[in-house]
Coordinates of C-alpha atoms in Angstrom, one line a residue:
M1 CA -24.0 37.1 -37.7
S2 CA -22.0 39.6 -38.1
I3 CA -20.0 38.9 -41.9
T4 CA -16.4 39.2 -41.7
R5 CA -13.8 38.9 -43.6
R6 CA -13.0 35.4 -43.2
H7 CA -16.6 34.2 -44.1
V8 CA -17.0 36.6 -46.9
L9 CA -14.1 35.1 -48.8
K10 CA -14.8 31.2 -47.3
G11 CA -18.6 31.9 -49.0
L12 CA -18.1 33.1 -51.9
G13 CA -15.1 30.0 -52.4
V14 CA -12.3 32.2 -52.5
G15 CA -9.3 31.3 -50.2
S16 CA -7.5 34.7 -50.6
I17 CA -7.2 38.3 -53.1
A18 CA -4.4 39.6 -53.8
L19 CA -4.6 43.5 -55.2
A20 CA -4.1 44.3 -58.8
G21 CA -0.7 46.0 -59.2
G22 CA -2.1 46.4 -63.5
L23 CA -4.1 45.2 -66.6
A24 CA -3.5 44.3 -69.5
A25 CA -6.2 45.9 -71.2
P26 CA -7.2 47.1 -74.7
A27 CA -6.7 50.8 -75.7
L28 CA -10.1 52.1 -74.7
W29 CA -9.8 50.6 -71.4
A30 CA -7.8 51.6 -68.2
Q31 CA -4.0 52.9 -69.5
T32 CA -2.6 53.0 -65.8
P33 CA -2.1 50.2 -63.4
V34 CA -5.0 50.1 -60.4
D35 CA -4.1 49.8 -57.2
R36 CA -5.6 50.7 -53.7
P37 CA -6.8 54.1 -54.1
K38 CA -4.2 57.6 -52.9
G39 CA -7.4 59.1 -52.2
K40 CA -11.2 58.3 -52.5
R41 CA -12.1 55.8 -54.8
V42 CA -15.8 54.5 -56.2
V43 CA -16.1 51.2 -57.8
V44 CA -19.3 50.8 -59.7
I45 CA -19.8 46.6 -61.0
G46 CA -21.7 47.2 -64.0
G47 CA -21.4 49.8 -67.1
G48 CA -25.7 49.5 -67.6
L49 CA -27.5 53.0 -68.0
G50 CA -27.4 53.4 -64.1
G51 CA -23.5 52.4 -63.6
A52 CA -22.3 54.3 -66.3
T53 CA -25.3 57.7 -65.0
A54 CA -23.4 57.4 -61.9
A55 CA -20.6 57.4 -62.8
A56 CA -20.6 59.7 -65.5
E57 CA -22.4 62.2 -62.3
L58 CA -19.7 61.6 -60.0
R59 CA -17.2 62.7 -62.2
R60 CA -19.6 65.6 -62.9
L61 CA -20.0 66.8 -58.9
A62 CA -16.4 65.1 -57.6
P63 CA -13.6 65.3 -60.4
E64 CA -11.4 64.6 -57.5
V65 CA -12.6 60.9 -56.9
E66 CA -11.2 58.5 -59.0
V67 CA -14.5 56.6 -60.2
L68 CA -13.8 53.2 -61.5
V69 CA -16.7 50.8 -63.6
I70 CA -15.9 47.1 -64.2
E71 CA -18.0 45.7 -66.7
P72 CA -17.3 42.9 -69.0
A73 CA -19.0 43.8 -72.1
E74 CA -17.1 45.8 -75.3
T75 CA -19.9 48.1 -75.7
F76 CA -22.8 49.6 -74.3
L77 CA -26.5 47.9 -75.4
S78 CA -29.2 50.3 -74.9
G79 CA -32.7 48.1 -73.7
A80 CA -34.6 50.6 -75.8
S81 CA -33.2 49.6 -79.1
T82 CA -32.7 46.3 -78.4
L83 CA -35.6 45.1 -80.7
E84 CA -35.5 47.6 -83.6
Y85 CA -31.9 45.7 -83.3
V86 CA -33.3 42.4 -83.2
F87 CA -35.9 43.7 -86.5
G88 CA -33.1 45.0 -88.4
A89 CA -34.4 48.6 -87.6
K90 CA -30.8 49.8 -86.5
T91 CA -27.5 48.9 -86.5
L92 CA -25.6 46.8 -83.5
E93 CA -23.3 50.5 -83.7
Q94 CA -27.1 52.1 -83.3
A95 CA -28.2 50.7 -81.1
G96 CA -25.3 50.8 -78.1
R97 CA -22.7 53.2 -77.4
S98 CA -18.9 53.0 -76.7
Y99 CA -17.1 53.1 -73.3
A100 CA -14.9 55.4 -74.8
G101 CA -17.8 58.2 -73.5
L102 CA -17.2 58.0 -70.1
A103 CA -13.6 57.3 -70.2
Q104 CA -13.4 60.8 -71.9
Q105 CA -14.9 62.0 -69.0
G106 CA -12.2 60.8 -66.6
V107 CA -13.8 57.1 -65.3
R108 CA -11.4 54.5 -65.4
M109 CA -12.6 51.6 -67.5
V110 CA -11.7 48.0 -65.9
R111 CA -13.0 45.4 -69.0
A112 CA -13.6 42.4 -66.7
E113 CA -16.2 39.9 -64.6
A114 CA -16.7 41.0 -60.9
K115 CA -16.7 37.9 -58.4
T116 CA -16.2 38.7 -55.3
V117 CA -17.6 41.6 -52.5
D118 CA -15.6 42.4 -49.5
P119 CA -17.5 44.7 -47.7
V120 CA -15.6 44.9 -44.8
Q121 CA -12.3 45.2 -45.9
K122 CA -13.5 47.2 -49.0
V123 CA -12.2 45.0 -51.9
V124 CA -14.1 43.8 -55.0
G125 CA -12.2 40.9 -57.0
T126 CA -12.6 40.6 -60.2
T127 CA -11.2 38.4 -63.4
A128 CA -9.0 41.1 -64.0
G129 CA -8.1 41.7 -60.4
A130 CA -8.9 43.1 -57.0
F131 CA -9.7 46.2 -56.4
A132 CA -10.5 48.2 -53.2
Y133 CA -13.1 50.8 -52.8
T134 CA -14.2 53.6 -50.9
Q135 CA -17.7 53.1 -51.7
L136 CA -18.9 50.8 -54.3
I137 CA -22.1 50.9 -56.3
L138 CA -23.3 47.3 -57.2
A139 CA -25.6 48.0 -60.6
S140 CA -25.3 44.9 -61.5
G141 CA -28.3 44.5 -63.1
I142 CA -31.0 41.3 -63.7
R143 CA -29.7 38.0 -64.0
L144 CA -31.3 35.6 -65.8
A145 CA -32.4 31.5 -64.0
P146 CA -33.5 29.4 -67.0
D147 CA -32.3 27.1 -64.3
E148 CA -35.8 27.7 -62.5
I149 CA -38.3 25.7 -65.0
P150 CA -37.4 22.0 -65.8
G151 CA -35.6 21.8 -69.4
L152 CA -35.1 25.3 -70.1
A153 CA -31.6 25.2 -68.9
E154 CA -31.2 21.9 -71.3
A155 CA -33.0 24.0 -74.9
R156 CA -30.9 26.8 -74.0
G157 CA -29.7 26.6 -77.2
A158 CA -32.7 26.5 -79.0
N159 CA -34.4 29.3 -76.8
L160 CA -33.5 32.5 -78.2
T161 CA -35.1 35.9 -75.8
P162 CA -34.4 39.8 -76.7
Y163 CA -33.8 39.7 -72.8
D164 CA -30.3 37.9 -73.0
R165 CA -27.6 40.1 -75.2
G166 CA -25.3 36.6 -76.0
H167 CA -28.5 35.9 -78.0
L168 CA -29.6 38.9 -79.9
A169 CA -27.2 38.0 -83.0
E170 CA -28.8 34.9 -83.5
L171 CA -32.8 35.8 -82.4
K172 CA -31.9 38.4 -85.5
R173 CA -31.0 35.5 -87.6
R174 CA -33.5 33.7 -87.0
I175 CA -36.8 36.1 -87.1
E176 CA -35.1 37.2 -90.5
G177 CA -35.4 33.7 -91.9
F178 CA -38.5 32.7 -90.1
A179 CA -40.5 31.2 -93.0
G180 CA -43.5 30.1 -90.9
G181 CA -45.0 27.8 -88.1
T182 CA -45.8 28.7 -84.3
A183 CA -43.5 31.0 -81.8
V184 CA -43.6 30.9 -78.1
I185 CA -42.9 33.8 -76.2
G186 CA -43.2 33.3 -72.4
I187 CA -43.6 36.1 -69.4
P188 CA -41.6 34.9 -66.5
V189 CA -43.7 34.7 -63.0
G190 CA -41.8 38.0 -60.6
A191 CA -39.7 41.1 -61.0
L192 CA -39.0 41.9 -65.0
K193 CA -37.1 43.8 -66.4
C194 CA -38.6 46.7 -68.9
P195 CA -42.5 44.7 -68.5
P196 CA -43.8 45.8 -71.6
A197 CA -40.7 44.7 -73.4
P198 CA -42.4 41.4 -74.3
Y199 CA -45.9 42.3 -75.5
E200 CA -43.5 45.0 -77.8
Y201 CA -41.7 42.0 -79.0
A202 CA -45.0 39.8 -79.1
L203 CA -46.5 42.4 -81.2
L204 CA -43.9 43.6 -84.6
L205 CA -42.8 39.8 -85.0
A206 CA -46.7 39.1 -85.1
G207 CA -46.4 42.2 -87.7
R208 CA -43.4 40.7 -89.3
I209 CA -45.2 37.7 -89.8
K210 CA -48.6 39.4 -91.2
Q211 CA -46.2 41.8 -93.3
R212 CA -44.7 39.1 -95.5
K213 CA -48.2 37.0 -95.2
L214 CA -46.8 34.0 -93.7
K215 CA -48.4 30.5 -92.7
G216 CA -47.9 31.3 -88.6
R217 CA -48.9 32.7 -85.3
V218 CA -47.3 33.9 -82.1
V219 CA -47.9 32.4 -78.9
L220 CA -48.0 34.9 -75.6
I221 CA -48.1 33.1 -72.3
D222 CA -48.5 35.6 -70.1
A223 CA -47.8 35.5 -65.9
W224 CA -50.0 38.5 -65.6
P225 CA -53.7 38.5 -66.0
T226 CA -53.2 41.7 -68.6
P227 CA -50.8 43.3 -70.6
Q228 CA -47.8 45.1 -68.5
P229 CA -47.5 48.5 -67.3
G230 CA -51.1 48.5 -66.3
G231 CA -51.7 51.8 -67.0
V232 CA -51.3 51.2 -71.4
A233 CA -52.9 47.6 -70.4
D234 CA -56.0 48.8 -72.6
G235 CA -53.7 50.3 -75.7
F236 CA -52.0 46.8 -75.5
Q237 CA -55.0 44.3 -75.7
A238 CA -56.3 46.2 -78.2
A239 CA -53.0 45.9 -80.5
I240 CA -53.0 41.9 -79.5
D241 CA -57.0 41.8 -80.7
S242 CA -56.3 43.5 -83.8
F243 CA -54.2 40.7 -85.3
G244 CA -57.2 38.4 -84.4
A245 CA -55.8 34.1 -84.1
L246 CA -52.2 35.6 -85.1
I247 CA -51.7 35.9 -81.9
E248 CA -52.8 33.4 -79.3
Y249 CA -52.8 35.7 -76.1
V250 CA -51.9 33.0 -72.7
P251 CA -53.0 36.0 -69.7
Q252 CA -52.4 34.1 -66.0
G253 CA -50.0 31.2 -67.9
K254 CA -47.3 29.7 -66.2
V255 CA -44.7 28.4 -68.2
E256 CA -43.7 24.5 -66.1
R257 CA -41.9 22.6 -68.2
V258 CA -39.8 22.4 -71.6
E259 CA -39.9 19.8 -73.8
A260 CA -38.3 17.7 -76.7
A261 CA -35.1 19.9 -76.4
G262 CA -37.0 23.2 -76.7
K263 CA -39.7 22.4 -79.6
K264 CA -42.5 22.2 -76.7
V265 CA -44.0 23.8 -74.3
R266 CA -45.8 22.9 -71.1
T267 CA -48.1 25.6 -69.0
A268 CA -49.2 24.4 -65.2
D269 CA -52.9 24.5 -66.9
G270 CA -51.9 21.3 -68.7
D271 CA -52.2 23.3 -71.8
E272 CA -49.3 22.5 -74.5
F273 CA -47.7 24.6 -77.4
E274 CA -45.5 23.0 -80.1
C275 CA -43.0 25.6 -80.8
D276 CA -40.9 27.1 -84.1
L277 CA -39.3 29.9 -82.4
L278 CA -39.0 29.9 -78.4
S279 CA -38.6 33.0 -76.5
L280 CA -39.3 32.3 -73.1
I281 CA -37.7 35.0 -70.6
P282 CA -36.0 32.9 -67.7
P283 CA -37.1 34.6 -64.2
N284 CA -35.1 37.2 -63.7
R285 CA -33.0 37.3 -60.3
A286 CA -30.0 39.2 -58.4
W287 CA -26.8 38.8 -58.2
G288 CA -25.7 35.7 -56.8
L289 CA -23.4 37.5 -53.9
V290 CA -26.6 40.3 -52.8
K291 CA -28.5 36.6 -51.1
D292 CA -24.3 36.0 -49.9
L293 CA -24.0 39.5 -48.5
G294 CA -27.7 39.5 -47.1
L295 CA -28.2 42.7 -48.9
N296 CA -31.7 42.1 -49.5
A297 CA -34.8 42.2 -47.2
E298 CA -36.8 38.9 -45.5
A299 CA -38.1 37.4 -48.4
D300 CA -37.2 39.5 -51.3
V301 CA -33.7 39.0 -54.0
F302 CA -33.1 42.8 -54.7
V303 CA -30.9 44.6 -52.5
D304 CA -32.5 46.6 -49.7
V305 CA -32.3 50.1 -49.9
E306 CA -32.7 53.7 -49.2
P307 CA -35.0 55.3 -51.5
L308 CA -33.4 58.4 -51.9
T309 CA -29.7 57.6 -52.0
Q310 CA -29.5 54.3 -52.8
R311 CA -27.3 53.2 -50.4
S312 CA -27.8 49.9 -48.9
R313 CA -29.2 49.5 -45.0
K314 CA -26.9 46.9 -44.1
F315 CA -23.4 48.8 -45.6
D316 CA -22.8 52.1 -45.2
T317 CA -20.4 52.5 -47.8
L318 CA -22.4 50.4 -50.3
Y319 CA -25.2 51.7 -53.0
A320 CA -27.2 49.7 -55.6
V321 CA -28.8 51.5 -58.7
G322 CA -31.4 50.5 -61.4
D323 CA -32.6 46.5 -61.4
V324 CA -30.7 45.2 -58.6
A325 CA -32.0 47.0 -55.9
R326 CA -35.4 47.1 -54.6
T327 CA -36.8 50.5 -54.9
P328 CA -40.9 51.8 -55.9
F329 CA -40.0 52.5 -59.4
G330 CA -39.9 49.8 -61.3
K331 CA -37.1 48.3 -63.1
N332 CA -36.5 50.2 -66.8
G333 CA -33.6 52.4 -67.7
G334 CA -35.2 55.3 -66.5
A335 CA -35.0 54.1 -62.8
A336 CA -32.0 53.3 -63.9
A337 CA -30.7 56.9 -64.7
D338 CA -32.3 58.3 -61.9
T339 CA -31.4 56.0 -59.4
G340 CA -27.7 56.7 -60.3
T341 CA -28.5 60.6 -60.6
L342 CA -29.8 59.7 -56.7
C343 CA -27.0 57.7 -55.7
A344 CA -24.1 59.7 -57.1
Q345 CA -25.4 63.1 -55.6
A346 CA -25.5 60.4 -52.4
I347 CA -21.8 59.9 -52.6
A348 CA -20.6 63.2 -53.5
R349 CA -22.7 64.4 -50.0
A350 CA -21.1 61.5 -48.2
F351 CA -17.7 62.7 -49.1
G352 CA -18.3 66.5 -48.4
V353 CA -18.6 68.4 -51.9
P354 CA -20.1 71.3 -51.7
G355 CA -23.4 72.7 -53.4
V356 CA -24.9 69.1 -54.0
P357 CA -28.8 69.0 -53.8
S358 CA -30.0 68.1 -50.8
G359 CA -33.6 68.6 -50.9
P360 CA -36.5 66.2 -52.7
G361 CA -35.6 63.3 -54.8
R362 CA -37.4 62.9 -58.4
V363 CA -37.5 60.3 -60.3
R364 CA -39.0 60.3 -64.1
V365 CA -40.1 56.7 -65.5
A366 CA -40.7 57.3 -69.2
C367 CA -41.8 54.1 -71.5
Y368 CA -43.3 54.5 -74.8
P369 CA -43.4 50.8 -76.0
F370 CA -44.0 50.0 -79.3
V371 CA -47.3 48.3 -81.1
E372 CA -45.9 48.6 -84.9
P373 CA -42.7 50.2 -85.7
T374 CA -43.8 53.7 -86.2
R375 CA -46.7 53.9 -83.7
A376 CA -45.8 53.4 -79.4
L377 CA -48.0 54.1 -76.3
A378 CA -47.3 56.1 -73.3
V379 CA -46.8 55.6 -69.4
E380 CA -44.9 59.3 -67.9
T381 CA -44.2 58.5 -63.9
G382 CA -42.9 61.3 -61.9
F383 CA -42.0 59.9 -58.5
T384 CA -41.2 62.8 -55.7
L385 CA -39.4 61.2 -52.4
T386 CA -39.5 64.1 -49.8
P387 CA -37.2 63.3 -46.3
K388 CA -38.5 62.5 -43.3
A389 CA -36.6 62.7 -40.8
G390 CA -36.0 59.6 -38.7
A391 CA -37.9 57.9 -41.3
D392 CA -38.4 56.7 -45.5
P393 CA -38.9 59.7 -47.2
V394 CA -42.2 60.3 -48.5
L395 CA -43.0 59.4 -52.1
D396 CA -45.2 60.9 -54.1
M397 CA -46.3 59.5 -57.3
K398 CA -48.0 61.3 -60.4
S399 CA -48.7 59.3 -64.1
T400 CA -49.7 60.1 -67.1
P401 CA -50.4 56.8 -69.6
D402 CA -51.8 57.0 -73.3
A403 CA -53.3 54.3 -74.5
Q404 CA -53.5 55.0 -77.7
P405 CA -51.0 54.5 -80.4
G406 CA -49.3 57.3 -82.3
A407 CA -46.1 57.9 -84.1
G408 CA -45.9 61.5 -81.6
N409 CA -44.9 59.1 -78.5
L410 CA -42.4 56.6 -80.8
A411 CA -40.4 60.5 -81.2
K412 CA -40.8 61.3 -77.2
R413 CA -39.2 57.8 -77.0
R414 CA -36.2 58.6 -79.4
A415 CA -35.8 62.1 -77.4
W416 CA -35.8 60.0 -73.5
E417 CA -33.3 57.7 -75.0
A418 CA -31.3 60.5 -76.2
R419 CA -31.1 62.4 -73.6
A420 CA -30.4 59.3 -71.3
L421 CA -27.2 58.0 -73.6
K422 CA -26.4 61.8 -73.7
A423 CA -26.4 62.5 -69.8
A424 CA -24.1 59.1 -69.5
F425 CA -21.6 58.7 -72.1
G426 CA -21.4 62.5 -73.4
A427 CA -22.9 61.4 -77.4

């Protein structure tokens, strides 16, 4: 079925869209009225690491192109620093960045939530109005779907996960005040943003319980048969085993139901766990518009993209980067940043900008997961995409895992995060 403007808007429950003539915004955000572009405009939905990197790279490659980022959050929070904030090692300010860094590079920031996309008329509808575009980048990240686990949505107030930014302050408070009992952490079936994060979380929490000599334990219900990613599975398993009975690891476990307002978890195998702290990660899904617009491949929920350019296979003027896209690189900060760069380069080439790299594309996925506050594991994977006429690029992958925890890997984690944030936010 062909997509028409009327079909898209009707399917999204919107009767009409009027272009915004101006914005009432805080000082950081767009200072002048934003209307239909007089020249080329790239709209980026989402100011995470992928969207921010794409926006900054586009400004560098094509300064004459207007770049506009639509983002509902006031500040950026680095995924690599989230657990350090939760466990009190960093303040919120240290863990994030102001979007002033993008604004200073000439990126227009619109603090709003994107609601609709009309890929025919090339208009994005938001809570602040609507914005026409020449090219669109979806960088909307992961949508958590608690409704897919019976009882989890009803236990929303009890379930606190580091995957939900809105939970972090309360989760930090609960961990600081945790006096003992059972903490249940659940890893869902399917694609997961930053696969090692739940194991880091479980190990840091167990370490906190041990350090404070509390009577407590951590139950880690894992949909996978071994810890992820596979290159450091042995390192994670050894760290888990070192805690003995303090961590109960349940591999190939699937949470079937949450009961008693978040006080009990039942698995598909019939196991039941009473919990004093509930941290189930809901299934990770893409933004609902991906399916509404048919951007996903059959039997998938993420945007089907050409891996070298990140361009949608359905609409020539629509791209997707980071977690919302289906790529061979996994869902992590390194992939988000580097796909943002590939996307920016592809758009600049489409605009005829001279001197933009056009050879093999490269994505570097660097993962340095904590096993304790001062030591980390490491998986460094390099992907090379070599163009091939009439077909997807040839993919070459080389991975270097280090399953032995060390302070050196923690230093690499810090250095990688600093480089990624500087590339996107300038500091």
